[in-house]
Short mmCIF file of C-alpha atoms (C1' of nucleotides) in Angstrom, two decimals:
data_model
loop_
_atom_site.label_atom_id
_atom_site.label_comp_id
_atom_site.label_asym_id
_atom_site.label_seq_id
_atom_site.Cartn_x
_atom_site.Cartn_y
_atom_site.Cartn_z
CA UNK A 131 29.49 27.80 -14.12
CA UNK A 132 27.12 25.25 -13.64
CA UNK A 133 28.24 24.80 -10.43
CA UNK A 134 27.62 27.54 -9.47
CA UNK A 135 24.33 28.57 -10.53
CA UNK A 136 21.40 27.91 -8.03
CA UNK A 137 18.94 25.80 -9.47
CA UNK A 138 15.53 25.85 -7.91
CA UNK A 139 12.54 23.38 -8.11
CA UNK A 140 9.68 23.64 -10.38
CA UNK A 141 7.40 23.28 -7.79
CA UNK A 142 8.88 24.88 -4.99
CA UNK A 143 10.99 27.71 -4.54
CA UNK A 144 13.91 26.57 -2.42
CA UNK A 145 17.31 27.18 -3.29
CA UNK A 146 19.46 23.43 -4.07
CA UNK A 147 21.92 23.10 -1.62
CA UNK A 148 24.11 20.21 -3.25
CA UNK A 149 23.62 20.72 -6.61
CA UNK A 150 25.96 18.21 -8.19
CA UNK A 151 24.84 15.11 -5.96
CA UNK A 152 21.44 16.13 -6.10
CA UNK A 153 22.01 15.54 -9.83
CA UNK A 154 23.92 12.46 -9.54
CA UNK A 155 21.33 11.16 -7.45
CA UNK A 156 18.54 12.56 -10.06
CA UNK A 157 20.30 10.48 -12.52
CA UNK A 158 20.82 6.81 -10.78
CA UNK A 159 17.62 7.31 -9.78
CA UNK A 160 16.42 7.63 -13.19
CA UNK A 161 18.08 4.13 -14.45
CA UNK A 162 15.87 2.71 -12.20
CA UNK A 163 12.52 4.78 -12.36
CA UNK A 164 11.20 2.55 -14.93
CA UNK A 165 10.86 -0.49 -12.35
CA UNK A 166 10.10 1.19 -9.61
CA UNK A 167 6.40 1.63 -10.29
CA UNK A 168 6.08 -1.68 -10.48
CA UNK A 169 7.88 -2.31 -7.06
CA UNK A 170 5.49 -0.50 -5.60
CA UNK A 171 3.14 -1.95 -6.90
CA UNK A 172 4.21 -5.42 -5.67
CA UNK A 173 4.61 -3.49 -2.65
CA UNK A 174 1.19 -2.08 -2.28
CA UNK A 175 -0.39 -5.84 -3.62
CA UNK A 176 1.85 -7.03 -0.19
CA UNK A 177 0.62 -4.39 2.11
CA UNK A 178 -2.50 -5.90 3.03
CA UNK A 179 -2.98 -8.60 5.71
CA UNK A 180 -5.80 -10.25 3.90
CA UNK A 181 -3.84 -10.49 0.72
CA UNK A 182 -0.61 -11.50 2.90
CA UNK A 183 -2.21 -14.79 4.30
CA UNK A 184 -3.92 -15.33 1.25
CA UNK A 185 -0.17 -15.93 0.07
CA UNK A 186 0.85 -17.99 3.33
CA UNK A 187 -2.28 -20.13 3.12
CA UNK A 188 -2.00 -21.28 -0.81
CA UNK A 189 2.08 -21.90 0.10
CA UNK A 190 1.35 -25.47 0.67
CA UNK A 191 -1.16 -26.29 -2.30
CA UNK A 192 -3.93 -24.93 -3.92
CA UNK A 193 -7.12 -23.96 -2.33
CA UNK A 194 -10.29 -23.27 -3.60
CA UNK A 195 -11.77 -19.78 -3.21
CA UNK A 196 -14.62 -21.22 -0.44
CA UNK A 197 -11.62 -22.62 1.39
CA UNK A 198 -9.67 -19.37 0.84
CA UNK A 199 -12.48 -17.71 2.44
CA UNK A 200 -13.29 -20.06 5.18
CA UNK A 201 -9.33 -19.25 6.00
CA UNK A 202 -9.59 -15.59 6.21
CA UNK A 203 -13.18 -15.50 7.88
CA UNK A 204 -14.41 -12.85 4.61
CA UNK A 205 -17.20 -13.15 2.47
CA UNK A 206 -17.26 -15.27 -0.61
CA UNK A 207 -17.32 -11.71 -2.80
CA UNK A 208 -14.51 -10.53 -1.06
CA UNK A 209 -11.68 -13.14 -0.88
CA UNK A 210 -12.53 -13.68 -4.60
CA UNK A 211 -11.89 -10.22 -5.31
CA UNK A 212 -8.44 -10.17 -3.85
CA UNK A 213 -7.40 -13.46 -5.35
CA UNK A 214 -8.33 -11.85 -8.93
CA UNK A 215 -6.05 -9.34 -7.85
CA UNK A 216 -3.26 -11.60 -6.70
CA UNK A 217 -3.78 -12.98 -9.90
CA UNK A 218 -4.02 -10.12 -12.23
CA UNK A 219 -0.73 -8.78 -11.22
CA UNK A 220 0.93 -12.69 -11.81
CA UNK A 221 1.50 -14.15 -8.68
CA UNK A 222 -1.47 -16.72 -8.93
CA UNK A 223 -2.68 -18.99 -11.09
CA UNK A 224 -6.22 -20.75 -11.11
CA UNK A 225 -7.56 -23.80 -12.17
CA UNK A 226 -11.49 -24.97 -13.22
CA UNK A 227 -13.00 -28.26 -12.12
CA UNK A 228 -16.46 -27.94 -12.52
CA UNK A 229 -17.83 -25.26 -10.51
CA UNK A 230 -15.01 -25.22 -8.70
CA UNK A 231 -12.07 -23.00 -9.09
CA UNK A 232 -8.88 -23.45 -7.56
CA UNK A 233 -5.90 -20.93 -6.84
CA UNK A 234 -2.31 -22.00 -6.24
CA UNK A 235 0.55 -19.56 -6.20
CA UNK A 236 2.49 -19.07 -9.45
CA UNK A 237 5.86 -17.98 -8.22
CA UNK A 238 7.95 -19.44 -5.18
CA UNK A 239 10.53 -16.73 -5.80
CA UNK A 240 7.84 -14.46 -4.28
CA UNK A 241 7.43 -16.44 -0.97
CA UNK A 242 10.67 -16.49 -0.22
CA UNK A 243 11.22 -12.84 -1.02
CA UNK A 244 8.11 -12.55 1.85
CA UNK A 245 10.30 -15.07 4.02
CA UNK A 246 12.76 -12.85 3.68
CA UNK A 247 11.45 -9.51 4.62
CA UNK A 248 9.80 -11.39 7.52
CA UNK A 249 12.98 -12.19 8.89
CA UNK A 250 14.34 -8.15 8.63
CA UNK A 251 11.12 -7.65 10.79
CA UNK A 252 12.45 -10.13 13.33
CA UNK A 253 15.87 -9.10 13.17
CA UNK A 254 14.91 -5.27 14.18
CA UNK A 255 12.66 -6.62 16.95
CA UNK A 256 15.98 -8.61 18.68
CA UNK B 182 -17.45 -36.80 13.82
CA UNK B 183 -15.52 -33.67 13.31
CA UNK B 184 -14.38 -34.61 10.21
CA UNK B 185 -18.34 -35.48 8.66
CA UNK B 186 -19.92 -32.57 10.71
CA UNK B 187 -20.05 -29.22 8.09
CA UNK B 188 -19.23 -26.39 8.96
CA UNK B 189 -20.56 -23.03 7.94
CA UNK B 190 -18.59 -19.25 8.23
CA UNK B 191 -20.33 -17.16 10.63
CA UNK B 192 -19.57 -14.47 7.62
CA UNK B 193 -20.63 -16.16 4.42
CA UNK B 194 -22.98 -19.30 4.76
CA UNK B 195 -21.37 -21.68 2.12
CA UNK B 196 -20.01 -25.02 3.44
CA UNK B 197 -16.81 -25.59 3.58
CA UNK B 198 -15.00 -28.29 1.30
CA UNK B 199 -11.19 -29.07 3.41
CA UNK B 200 -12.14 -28.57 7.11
CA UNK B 201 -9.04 -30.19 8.02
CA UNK B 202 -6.89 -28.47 5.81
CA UNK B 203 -8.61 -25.25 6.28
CA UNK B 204 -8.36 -25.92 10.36
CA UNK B 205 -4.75 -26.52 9.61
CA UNK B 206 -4.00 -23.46 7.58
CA UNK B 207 -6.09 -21.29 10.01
CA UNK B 208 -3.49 -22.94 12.75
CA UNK B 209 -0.19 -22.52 11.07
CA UNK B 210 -1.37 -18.55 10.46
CA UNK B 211 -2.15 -17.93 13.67
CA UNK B 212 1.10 -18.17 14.71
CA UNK B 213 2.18 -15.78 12.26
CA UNK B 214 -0.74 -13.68 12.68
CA UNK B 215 1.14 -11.29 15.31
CA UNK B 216 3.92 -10.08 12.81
CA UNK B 217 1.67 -10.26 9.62
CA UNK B 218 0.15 -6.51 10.51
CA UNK B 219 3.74 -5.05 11.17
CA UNK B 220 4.78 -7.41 7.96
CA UNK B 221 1.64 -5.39 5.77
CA UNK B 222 2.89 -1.97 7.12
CA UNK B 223 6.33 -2.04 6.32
CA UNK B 224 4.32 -3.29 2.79
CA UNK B 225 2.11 -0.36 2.91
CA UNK B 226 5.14 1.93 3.14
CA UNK B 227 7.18 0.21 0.81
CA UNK B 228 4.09 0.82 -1.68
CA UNK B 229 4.73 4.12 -3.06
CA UNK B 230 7.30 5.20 -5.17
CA UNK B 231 8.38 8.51 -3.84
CA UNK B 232 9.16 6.65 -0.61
CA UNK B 233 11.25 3.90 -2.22
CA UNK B 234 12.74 7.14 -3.98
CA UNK B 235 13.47 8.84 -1.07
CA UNK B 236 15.37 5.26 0.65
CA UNK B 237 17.58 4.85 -2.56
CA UNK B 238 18.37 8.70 -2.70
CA UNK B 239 19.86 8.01 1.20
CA UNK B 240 20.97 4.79 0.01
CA UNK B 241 24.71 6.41 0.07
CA UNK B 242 24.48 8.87 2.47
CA UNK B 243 22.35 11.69 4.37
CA UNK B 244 20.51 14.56 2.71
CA UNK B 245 18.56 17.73 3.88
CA UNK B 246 14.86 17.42 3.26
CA UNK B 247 15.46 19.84 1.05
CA UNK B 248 17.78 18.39 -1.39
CA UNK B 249 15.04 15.41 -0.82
CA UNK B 250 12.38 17.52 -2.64
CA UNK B 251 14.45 18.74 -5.27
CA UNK B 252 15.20 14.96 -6.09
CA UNK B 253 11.44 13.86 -5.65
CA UNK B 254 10.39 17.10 -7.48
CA UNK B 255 7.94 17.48 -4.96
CA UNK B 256 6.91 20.21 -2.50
CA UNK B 257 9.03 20.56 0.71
CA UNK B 258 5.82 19.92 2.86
CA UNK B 259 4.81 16.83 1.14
CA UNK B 260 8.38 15.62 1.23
CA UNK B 261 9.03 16.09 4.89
CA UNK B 262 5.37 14.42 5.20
CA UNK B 263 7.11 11.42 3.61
CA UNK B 264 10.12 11.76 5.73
CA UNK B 265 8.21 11.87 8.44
CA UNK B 266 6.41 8.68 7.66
CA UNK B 267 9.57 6.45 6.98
CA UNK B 268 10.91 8.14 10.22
CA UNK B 269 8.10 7.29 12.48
CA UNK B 270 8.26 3.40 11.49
CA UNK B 271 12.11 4.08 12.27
CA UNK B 272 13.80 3.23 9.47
CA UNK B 273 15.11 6.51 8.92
CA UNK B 274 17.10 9.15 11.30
CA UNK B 275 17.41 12.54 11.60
CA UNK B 276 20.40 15.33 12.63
CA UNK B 277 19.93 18.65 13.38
CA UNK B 278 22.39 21.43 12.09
CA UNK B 279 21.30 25.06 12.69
CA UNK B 280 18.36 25.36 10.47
CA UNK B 281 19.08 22.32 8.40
CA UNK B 282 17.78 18.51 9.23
CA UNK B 283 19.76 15.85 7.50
CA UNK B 284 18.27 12.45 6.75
CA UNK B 285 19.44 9.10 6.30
CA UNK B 286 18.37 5.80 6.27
CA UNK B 287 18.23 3.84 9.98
CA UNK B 288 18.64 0.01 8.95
CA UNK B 289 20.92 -1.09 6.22
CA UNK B 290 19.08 -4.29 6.18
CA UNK B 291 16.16 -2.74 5.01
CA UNK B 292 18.10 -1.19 1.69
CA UNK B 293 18.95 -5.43 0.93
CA UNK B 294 15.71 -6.30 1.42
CA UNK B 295 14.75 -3.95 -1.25
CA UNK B 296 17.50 -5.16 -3.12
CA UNK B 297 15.89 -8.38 -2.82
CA UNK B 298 12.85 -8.03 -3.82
CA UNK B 299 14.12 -5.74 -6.68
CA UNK B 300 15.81 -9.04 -8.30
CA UNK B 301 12.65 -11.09 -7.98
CA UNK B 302 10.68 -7.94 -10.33
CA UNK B 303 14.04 -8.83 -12.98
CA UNK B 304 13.54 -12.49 -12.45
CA UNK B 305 10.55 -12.39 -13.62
CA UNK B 306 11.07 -10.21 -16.63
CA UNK B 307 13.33 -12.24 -17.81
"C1'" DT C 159 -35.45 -26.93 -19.99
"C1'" DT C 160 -35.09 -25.46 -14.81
"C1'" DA C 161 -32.76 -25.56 -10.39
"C1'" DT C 162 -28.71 -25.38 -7.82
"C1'" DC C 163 -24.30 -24.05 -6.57
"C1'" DA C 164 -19.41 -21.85 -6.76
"C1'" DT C 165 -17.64 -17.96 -8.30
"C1'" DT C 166 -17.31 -13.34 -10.34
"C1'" DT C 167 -18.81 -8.74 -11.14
"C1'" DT C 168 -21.08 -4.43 -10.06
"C1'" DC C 169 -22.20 -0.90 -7.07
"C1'" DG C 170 -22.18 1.75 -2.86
"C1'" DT C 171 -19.82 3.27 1.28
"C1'" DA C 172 -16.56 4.35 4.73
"C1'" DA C 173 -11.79 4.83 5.43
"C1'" DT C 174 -7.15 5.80 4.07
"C1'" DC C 175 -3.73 8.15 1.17
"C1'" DG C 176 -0.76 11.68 -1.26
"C1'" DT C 177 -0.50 16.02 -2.42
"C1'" DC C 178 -1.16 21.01 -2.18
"C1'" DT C 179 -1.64 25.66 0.18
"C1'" DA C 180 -1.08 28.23 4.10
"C1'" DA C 181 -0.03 28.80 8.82
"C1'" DA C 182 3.09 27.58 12.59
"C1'" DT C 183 7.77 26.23 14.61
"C1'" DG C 184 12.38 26.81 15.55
"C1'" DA C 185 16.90 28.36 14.65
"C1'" DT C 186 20.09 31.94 12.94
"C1'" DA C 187 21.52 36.65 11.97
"C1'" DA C 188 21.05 41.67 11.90
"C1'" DT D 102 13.98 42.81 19.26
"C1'" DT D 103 12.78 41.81 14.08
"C1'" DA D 104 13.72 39.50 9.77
"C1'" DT D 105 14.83 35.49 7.32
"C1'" DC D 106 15.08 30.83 6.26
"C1'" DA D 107 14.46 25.50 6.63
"C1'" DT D 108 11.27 22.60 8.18
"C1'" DT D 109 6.96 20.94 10.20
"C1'" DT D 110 2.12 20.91 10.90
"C1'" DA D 111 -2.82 21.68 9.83
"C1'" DG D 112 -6.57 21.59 6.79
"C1'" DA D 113 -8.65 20.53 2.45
"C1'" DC D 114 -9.24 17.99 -1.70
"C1'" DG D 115 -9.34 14.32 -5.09
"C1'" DA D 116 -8.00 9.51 -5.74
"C1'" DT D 117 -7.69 4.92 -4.23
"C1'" DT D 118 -8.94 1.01 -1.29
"C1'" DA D 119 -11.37 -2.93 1.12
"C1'" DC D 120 -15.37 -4.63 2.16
"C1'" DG D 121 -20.40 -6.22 1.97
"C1'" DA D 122 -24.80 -6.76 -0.54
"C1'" DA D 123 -26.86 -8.04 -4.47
"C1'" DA D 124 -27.00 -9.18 -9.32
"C1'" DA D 125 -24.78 -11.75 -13.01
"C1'" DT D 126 -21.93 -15.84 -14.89
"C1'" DG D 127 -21.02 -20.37 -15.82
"C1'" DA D 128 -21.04 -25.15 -14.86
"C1'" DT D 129 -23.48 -29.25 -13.21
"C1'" DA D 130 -27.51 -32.09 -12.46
"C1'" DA D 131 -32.36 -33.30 -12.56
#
DNA sequence: TTATCATTTTCGTAATCGTCTAAATGATAA
DNA sequence: TTATCATTTAGACGATTACGAAAATGATAA
């Protein structure tokens, strides 16, 4: 019976065509719902080019943000706003010396996640 | 010379503390700068969670869009929108069939990327 | 204290994004 | 042909985003 029964959408009115693996799928899906928000929003934190050298530049050692912004060729204002949010979401640390503050990345794993997606760019393009 | 003379942004007008190392940096990125843009879109698309949805739901085979929407719970236009989207930056495919268009995903790679970066979020949780 | 300097924060703006509704395609069936 | 159905496209709307300009912190030095 339930097999049978056409289920539609809440939102739209279109009949389900595969029920039962529309279901299955609803329900895999759902183990990992809770984490995907926040994949995304590594995601989104990745899909910007100034945030992405950012990332590249501090790989080798800390910088300080005038260097940081010297680097990307944006205002003062600007590059520090993006490394706050580099570093609100984890993936930076900072450090004070006297008026100066320096960022260094917190996590390797993350670069070499990047590395890796680099390379599935450069694998499609060959 | 080089190394005493200081140097000023042409954007911000604070000097600039590592020349060398910023000269450096600035090098190293510019050979990287070509794939960074197509690096920050695949980000970009990455970077919103019905779209990851919609990859894992074709993770294990194809669907019709609208079997799509019932598992996104969203409206058939704003899931073929997404569709659409993932399509144009071809990493998915589509089939015709009468009336019906089936989806699936283009690039396996692109589902172990995912993967990938999926581990790193769990890394760090733990 | 006051002045200076690196950085951060606030605010405004232009652009992009994700979704909806409604109209338009495009294919099948009567 | 006309009717129906799955999908796509167009247009509109609210939300988010990235940046610059300018004001506000916070630390050092005179």
């Amino acid at each position: 019976m339930p097999a049978t029964k056409i289920i539609s959408s809440p939102v739209c009115h279109v009949t389900c065509f595969e029920q039962e693996k529309v279901a299955r799928i609803k329900a895999e899906l759902a183990k990992e719902e809770q984490l995907l928000p926040q994949l995304a929003e590594l995601y989104k934190l990745l899909g910007n080019v100034t945030r992405l050298k950012i990332l590249l530049a501090l790989a080798h050692g800390e910088l300080c943000v005038c260097d940081v912004s010297h680097v990307l060729g944006l205002t003062i204002a600007a590059t520090s706003h993006q490394l706050k949010l580099l570093r609100s979401q984890g993936w930076l640390t900072m450090r004070n010396d006297g008026k100066m503050v320096y960022y260094r990345v917190h996590n390797e794993s993350l670069l070499k996640a990047l590395k890796g997606d680099f390379c599935l760019l450069e694998e499609r393009l060959a």
